[in-house]
Amino acid sequence: MAVRAVRGAVQLERDEAGHMEERVGALLTAVLERNGLTADDLISIWFTATPDLHSDFPAAAARKLGVGFADVPLICAQELDIDGAMPRVVRVLAHIESDKPRADIAHVYLGAAAALRKDIAQ
């Protein structure tokens, strides 16, 4: 079994805890489904959020999914504050165990966040 990394991002419409929970949940669910993963396949997840998001931690939103994230190490960090960057974005870098070749990993960029990585967004 190899260690692989899955990238993804989602843009929030507003900075509210309930909305973050909904959007982060949708992102993580899509990452799992598109890659045929379960929580047992996850090694760890790094979350970053743009500096304009203050309502909640993305990792806290992930824990509320209730699909086995309780035992997965999660950490949050703040994105760089770059002029002109897309606002209200949560990004993920999930480390997984998978037999899939690196080229077959599905990176997930939902909604407007697909513009961030047109080269790998699926």
Tab-separated table of N, CA, C and O in Angstrom, residues 41-113:
chain	number	residue	atom	x	y	z
A	41	ASP	N	-8.754	4.782	5.403
A	41	ASP	CA	-7.677	4.987	4.432
A	41	ASP	C	-6.928	6.294	4.659
A	41	ASP	O	-5.881	6.520	4.058
A	42	LEU	N	-7.463	7.154	5.511
A	42	LEU	CA	-6.856	8.461	5.762
A	42	LEU	C	-5.734	8.354	6.782
A	42	LEU	O	-5.894	7.727	7.827
A	43	ILE	N	-4.626	8.995	6.467
A	43	ILE	CA	-3.499	9.074	7.400
A	43	ILE	C	-3.601	10.375	8.193
A	43	ILE	O	-3.521	10.385	9.412
A	44	SER	N	-3.770	11.494	7.483
A	44	SER	CA	-3.920	12.801	8.115
A	44	SER	C	-4.458	13.784	7.080
A	44	SER	O	-4.400	13.517	5.883
A	45	ILE	N	-4.969	14.909	7.590
A	45	ILE	CA	-5.454	15.958	6.692
A	45	ILE	C	-4.980	17.314	7.203
A	45	ILE	O	-5.149	17.645	8.379
A	46	TRP	N	-4.392	18.080	6.292
A	46	TRP	CA	-4.038	19.476	6.538
A	46	TRP	C	-5.126	20.332	5.907
A	46	TRP	O	-5.487	20.128	4.743
A	47	PHE	N	-5.632	21.280	6.661
A	47	PHE	CA	-6.582	22.261	6.142
A	47	PHE	C	-5.915	23.626	6.176
A	47	PHE	O	-5.210	23.942	7.138
A	48	THR	N	-6.166	24.429	5.154
A	48	THR	CA	-5.829	25.846	5.239
A	48	THR	C	-7.085	26.628	4.924
A	48	THR	O	-7.961	26.165	4.199
A	49	ALA	N	-7.157	27.819	5.497
A	49	ALA	CA	-8.281	28.715	5.251
A	49	ALA	C	-7.717	30.101	4.960
A	49	ALA	O	-6.705	30.505	5.553
A	50	THR	N	-8.367	30.805	4.065
A	50	THR	CA	-7.932	32.166	3.765
A	50	THR	C	-8.165	33.040	5.002
A	50	THR	O	-9.009	32.735	5.847
A	51	PRO	N	-7.404	34.129	5.121
A	51	PRO	CA	-7.465	34.967	6.334
A	51	PRO	C	-8.818	35.617	6.612
A	51	PRO	O	-9.038	36.113	7.710
A	52	ASP	N	-9.726	35.587	5.642
A	52	ASP	CA	-11.041	36.197	5.848
A	52	ASP	C	-12.058	35.236	6.463
A	52	ASP	O	-13.211	35.604	6.670
A	53	LEU	N	-11.646	34.021	6.792
A	53	LEU	CA	-12.532	33.048	7.432
A	53	LEU	C	-12.218	32.978	8.926
A	53	LEU	O	-11.096	32.646	9.317
A	54	HIS	N	-13.225	33.298	9.746
A	54	HIS	CA	-13.034	33.381	11.199
A	54	HIS	C	-14.072	32.596	11.992
A	54	HIS	O	-13.950	32.476	13.207
A	55	SER	N	-15.101	32.079	11.337
A	55	SER	CA	-16.252	31.528	12.053
A	55	SER	C	-16.000	30.180	12.714
A	55	SER	O	-16.636	29.858	13.716
A	56	ASP	N	-15.098	29.375	12.163
A	56	ASP	CA	-14.856	28.042	12.723
A	56	ASP	C	-13.569	27.480	12.127
A	56	ASP	O	-13.059	27.994	11.132
A	57	PHE	N	-13.091	26.419	12.732
A	57	PHE	CA	-11.957	25.686	12.198
A	57	PHE	C	-12.457	24.663	11.182
A	57	PHE	O	-13.418	23.932	11.477
A	58	PRO	N	-11.831	24.566	10.006
A	58	PRO	CA	-12.246	23.525	9.069
A	58	PRO	C	-12.151	22.122	9.671
A	58	PRO	O	-12.993	21.267	9.395
A	59	ALA	N	-11.162	21.873	10.514
A	59	ALA	CA	-11.029	20.558	11.143
A	59	ALA	C	-12.213	20.265	12.058
A	59	ALA	O	-12.683	19.127	12.136
A	60	ALA	N	-12.721	21.286	12.742
A	60	ALA	CA	-13.898	21.094	13.596
A	60	ALA	C	-15.102	20.715	12.746
A	60	ALA	O	-15.902	19.854	13.131
A	61	ALA	N	-15.222	21.336	11.586
A	61	ALA	CA	-16.307	20.987	10.663
A	61	ALA	C	-16.169	19.539	10.205
A	61	ALA	O	-17.156	18.806	10.114
A	62	ALA	N	-14.942	19.101	9.943
A	62	ALA	CA	-14.707	17.720	9.512
A	62	ALA	C	-15.096	16.732	10.601
A	62	ALA	O	-15.701	15.693	10.316
A	63	ARG	N	-14.781	17.045	11.837
A	63	ARG	CA	-15.100	16.147	12.946
A	63	ARG	C	-16.610	15.932	13.077
A	63	ARG	O	-17.059	14.886	13.526
A	64	LYS	N	-17.385	16.927	12.683
A	64	LYS	CA	-18.842	16.844	12.805
A	64	LYS	C	-19.468	15.936	11.743
A	64	LYS	O	-20.645	15.627	11.832
A	65	LEU	N	-18.674	15.505	10.763
A	65	LEU	CA	-19.214	14.611	9.734
A	65	LEU	C	-19.633	13.268	10.309
A	65	LEU	O	-20.537	12.626	9.795
A	66	GLY	N	-18.923	12.827	11.325
A	66	GLY	CA	-19.290	11.578	11.974
A	66	GLY	C	-19.072	10.344	11.128
A	66	GLY	O	-19.796	9.374	11.263
A	67	VAL	N	-18.097	10.362	10.252
A	67	VAL	CA	-17.829	9.197	9.395
A	67	VAL	C	-16.440	8.624	9.666
A	67	VAL	O	-15.779	8.139	8.764
A	68	GLY	N	-16.001	8.693	10.905
A	68	GLY	CA	-14.723	8.098	11.258
A	68	GLY	C	-13.558	9.056	11.337
A	68	GLY	O	-12.414	8.635	11.456
A	69	PHE	N	-13.808	10.357	11.306
A	69	PHE	CA	-12.722	11.330	11.365
A	69	PHE	C	-12.187	11.529	12.781
A	69	PHE	O	-11.196	12.207	12.966
A	70	ALA	N	-12.828	10.958	13.783
A	70	ALA	CA	-12.403	11.151	15.173
A	70	ALA	C	-10.971	10.679	15.414
A	70	ALA	O	-10.260	11.249	16.234
A	71	ASP	N	-10.533	9.641	14.690
A	71	ASP	CA	-9.191	9.088	14.890
A	71	ASP	C	-8.175	9.558	13.848
A	71	ASP	O	-7.035	9.100	13.851
A	72	VAL	N	-8.588	10.450	12.955
A	72	VAL	CA	-7.699	10.950	11.905
A	72	VAL	C	-7.053	12.253	12.384
A	72	VAL	O	-7.769	13.175	12.776
A	73	PRO	N	-5.718	12.337	12.378
A	73	PRO	CA	-5.077	13.595	12.760
A	73	PRO	C	-5.431	14.704	11.762
A	73	PRO	O	-5.270	14.533	10.556
A	74	LEU	N	-5.950	15.810	12.290
A	74	LEU	CA	-6.343	16.958	11.479
A	74	LEU	C	-5.646	18.194	12.026
A	74	LEU	O	-5.486	18.333	13.238
A	75	ILE	N	-5.253	19.106	11.136
A	75	ILE	CA	-4.640	20.358	11.581
A	75	ILE	C	-5.047	21.473	10.633
A	75	ILE	O	-5.271	21.237	9.448
A	76	CYS	N	-5.152	22.676	11.184
A	76	CYS	CA	-5.532	23.849	10.393
A	76	CYS	C	-4.388	24.866	10.391
A	76	CYS	O	-3.652	24.988	11.370
A	77	ALA	N	-4.311	25.590	9.289
A	77	ALA	CA	-3.353	26.683	9.160
A	77	ALA	C	-4.004	27.771	8.315
A	77	ALA	O	-5.008	27.536	7.652
A	78	GLN	N	-3.414	28.945	8.358
A	78	GLN	CA	-3.950	30.047	7.568
A	78	GLN	C	-3.181	30.172	6.265
A	78	GLN	O	-1.949	30.079	6.248
A	79	GLU	N	-3.912	30.356	5.171
A	79	GLU	CA	-3.312	30.616	3.856
A	79	GLU	C	-2.591	31.958	3.885
A	79	GLU	O	-2.929	32.835	4.676
A	80	LEU	N	-1.658	32.127	2.976
A	80	LEU	CA	-1.004	33.423	2.814
A	80	LEU	C	-2.025	34.462	2.373
A	80	LEU	O	-2.942	34.157	1.608
A	81	ASP	N	-1.862	35.674	2.830
A	81	ASP	CA	-2.755	36.773	2.480
A	81	ASP	C	-2.201	37.467	1.237
A	81	ASP	O	-1.476	38.448	1.332
A	82	ILE	N	-2.547	36.955	0.071
A	82	ILE	CA	-2.017	37.443	-1.198
A	82	ILE	C	-3.047	38.344	-1.869
A	82	ILE	O	-4.212	37.973	-1.993
A	83	ASP	N	-2.613	39.524	-2.306
A	83	ASP	CA	-3.513	40.434	-3.023
A	83	ASP	C	-4.103	39.742	-4.236
A	83	ASP	O	-3.386	39.105	-5.011
A	84	GLY	N	-5.405	39.844	-4.389
A	84	GLY	CA	-6.086	39.276	-5.543
A	84	GLY	C	-6.432	37.802	-5.422
A	84	GLY	O	-7.010	37.237	-6.344
A	85	ALA	N	-6.082	37.178	-4.298
A	85	ALA	CA	-6.391	35.755	-4.122
A	85	ALA	C	-7.897	35.566	-3.958
A	85	ALA	O	-8.608	36.455	-3.491
A	86	MET	N	-8.379	34.391	-4.324
A	86	MET	CA	-9.788	34.075	-4.163
A	86	MET	C	-10.152	34.122	-2.679
A	86	MET	O	-9.457	33.526	-1.855
A	87	PRO	N	-11.231	34.805	-2.321
A	87	PRO	CA	-11.610	34.897	-0.909
A	87	PRO	C	-12.382	33.668	-0.426
A	87	PRO	O	-12.915	32.902	-1.227
A	88	ARG	N	-12.418	33.505	0.885
A	88	ARG	CA	-13.239	32.497	1.586
A	88	ARG	C	-13.009	31.077	1.064
A	88	ARG	O	-13.949	30.359	0.754
A	89	VAL	N	-11.743	30.672	1.013
A	89	VAL	CA	-11.404	29.351	0.478
A	89	VAL	C	-10.816	28.467	1.572
A	89	VAL	O	-9.949	28.894	2.336
A	90	VAL	N	-11.314	27.238	1.626
A	90	VAL	CA	-10.732	26.196	2.475
A	90	VAL	C	-10.075	25.191	1.535
A	90	VAL	O	-10.688	24.729	0.572
A	91	ARG	N	-8.808	24.886	1.814
A	91	ARG	CA	-8.068	23.905	1.026
A	91	ARG	C	-7.753	22.695	1.897
A	91	ARG	O	-7.627	22.828	3.117
A	92	VAL	N	-7.614	21.539	1.267
A	92	VAL	CA	-7.225	20.329	1.991
A	92	VAL	C	-6.062	19.659	1.287
A	92	VAL	O	-5.925	19.725	0.062
A	93	LEU	N	-5.227	19.027	2.083
A	93	LEU	CA	-4.182	18.128	1.615
A	93	LEU	C	-4.321	16.887	2.487
A	93	LEU	O	-3.958	16.896	3.662
A	94	ALA	N	-4.913	15.853	1.912
A	94	ALA	CA	-5.159	14.616	2.649
A	94	ALA	C	-4.107	13.582	2.275
A	94	ALA	O	-3.864	13.342	1.091
A	95	HIS	N	-3.491	13.006	3.284
A	95	HIS	CA	-2.545	11.909	3.078
A	95	HIS	C	-3.320	10.614	3.256
A	95	HIS	O	-4.008	10.440	4.268
A	96	ILE	N	-3.203	9.731	2.267
A	96	ILE	CA	-4.010	8.506	2.264
A	96	ILE	C	-3.136	7.291	1.987
A	96	ILE	O	-2.026	7.410	1.477
A	97	GLU	N	-3.687	6.124	2.310
A	97	GLU	CA	-3.106	4.851	1.883
A	97	GLU	C	-3.953	4.354	0.720
A	97	GLU	O	-5.181	4.286	0.824
A	98	SER	N	-3.284	4.041	-0.399
A	98	SER	CA	-4.030	3.617	-1.575
A	98	SER	C	-3.140	2.799	-2.502
A	98	SER	O	-1.937	3.046	-2.594
A	99	ASP	N	-3.757	1.850	-3.174
A	99	ASP	CA	-3.048	1.092	-4.205
A	99	ASP	C	-3.105	1.789	-5.560
A	99	ASP	O	-2.487	1.334	-6.516
A	100	LYS	N	-3.859	2.875	-5.648
A	100	LYS	CA	-3.987	3.596	-6.915
A	100	LYS	C	-2.662	4.242	-7.312
A	100	LYS	O	-1.955	4.783	-6.451
A	101	PRO	N	-2.362	4.243	-8.597
A	101	PRO	CA	-1.209	5.026	-9.058
A	101	PRO	C	-1.472	6.516	-8.813
A	101	PRO	O	-2.635	6.954	-8.810
A	102	ARG	N	-0.431	7.274	-8.625
A	102	ARG	CA	-0.561	8.706	-8.367
A	102	ARG	C	-1.422	9.388	-9.431
A	102	ARG	O	-2.233	10.260	-9.131
A	103	ALA	N	-1.277	8.991	-10.675
A	103	ALA	CA	-2.021	9.604	-11.784
A	103	ALA	C	-3.530	9.350	-11.690
A	103	ALA	O	-4.312	10.072	-12.309
A	104	ASP	N	-3.953	8.354	-10.921
A	104	ASP	CA	-5.371	8.026	-10.813
A	104	ASP	C	-6.066	8.666	-9.615
A	104	ASP	O	-7.258	8.475	-9.414
A	105	ILE	N	-5.314	9.424	-8.832
A	105	ILE	CA	-5.908	10.102	-7.682
A	105	ILE	C	-6.772	11.254	-8.196
A	105	ILE	O	-6.353	12.040	-9.038
A	106	ALA	N	-8.002	11.344	-7.680
A	106	ALA	CA	-8.931	12.407	-8.082
A	106	ALA	C	-8.837	13.564	-7.092
A	106	ALA	O	-9.239	13.428	-5.939
A	107	HIS	N	-8.293	14.672	-7.545
A	107	HIS	CA	-8.242	15.895	-6.745
A	107	HIS	C	-9.574	16.612	-6.933
A	107	HIS	O	-10.127	16.633	-8.031
A	108	VAL	N	-10.091	17.210	-5.862
A	108	VAL	CA	-11.462	17.714	-5.873
A	108	VAL	C	-11.493	19.211	-5.571
A	108	VAL	O	-11.142	19.626	-4.464
A	109	TYR	N	-11.929	19.972	-6.541
A	109	TYR	CA	-12.092	21.420	-6.394
A	109	TYR	C	-13.541	21.736	-6.708
A	109	TYR	O	-13.965	21.625	-7.858
A	110	LEU	N	-14.303	22.091	-5.684
A	110	LEU	CA	-15.738	22.287	-5.841
A	110	LEU	C	-16.093	23.731	-6.189
A	110	LEU	O	-15.483	24.676	-5.676
A	111	GLY	N	-17.110	23.879	-7.017
A	111	GLY	CA	-17.637	25.195	-7.359
A	111	GLY	C	-16.581	26.113	-7.936
A	111	GLY	O	-15.750	25.704	-8.752
A	112	ALA	N	-16.596	27.363	-7.484
A	112	ALA	CA	-15.674	28.372	-8.002
A	112	ALA	C	-14.216	28.020	-7.730
A	112	ALA	O	-13.312	28.467	-8.450
A	113	ALA	N	-13.956	27.185	-6.718
A	113	ALA	CA	-12.581	26.799	-6.395
A	113	ALA	C	-11.929	25.981	-7.509
A	113	ALA	O	-10.711	25.853	-7.548
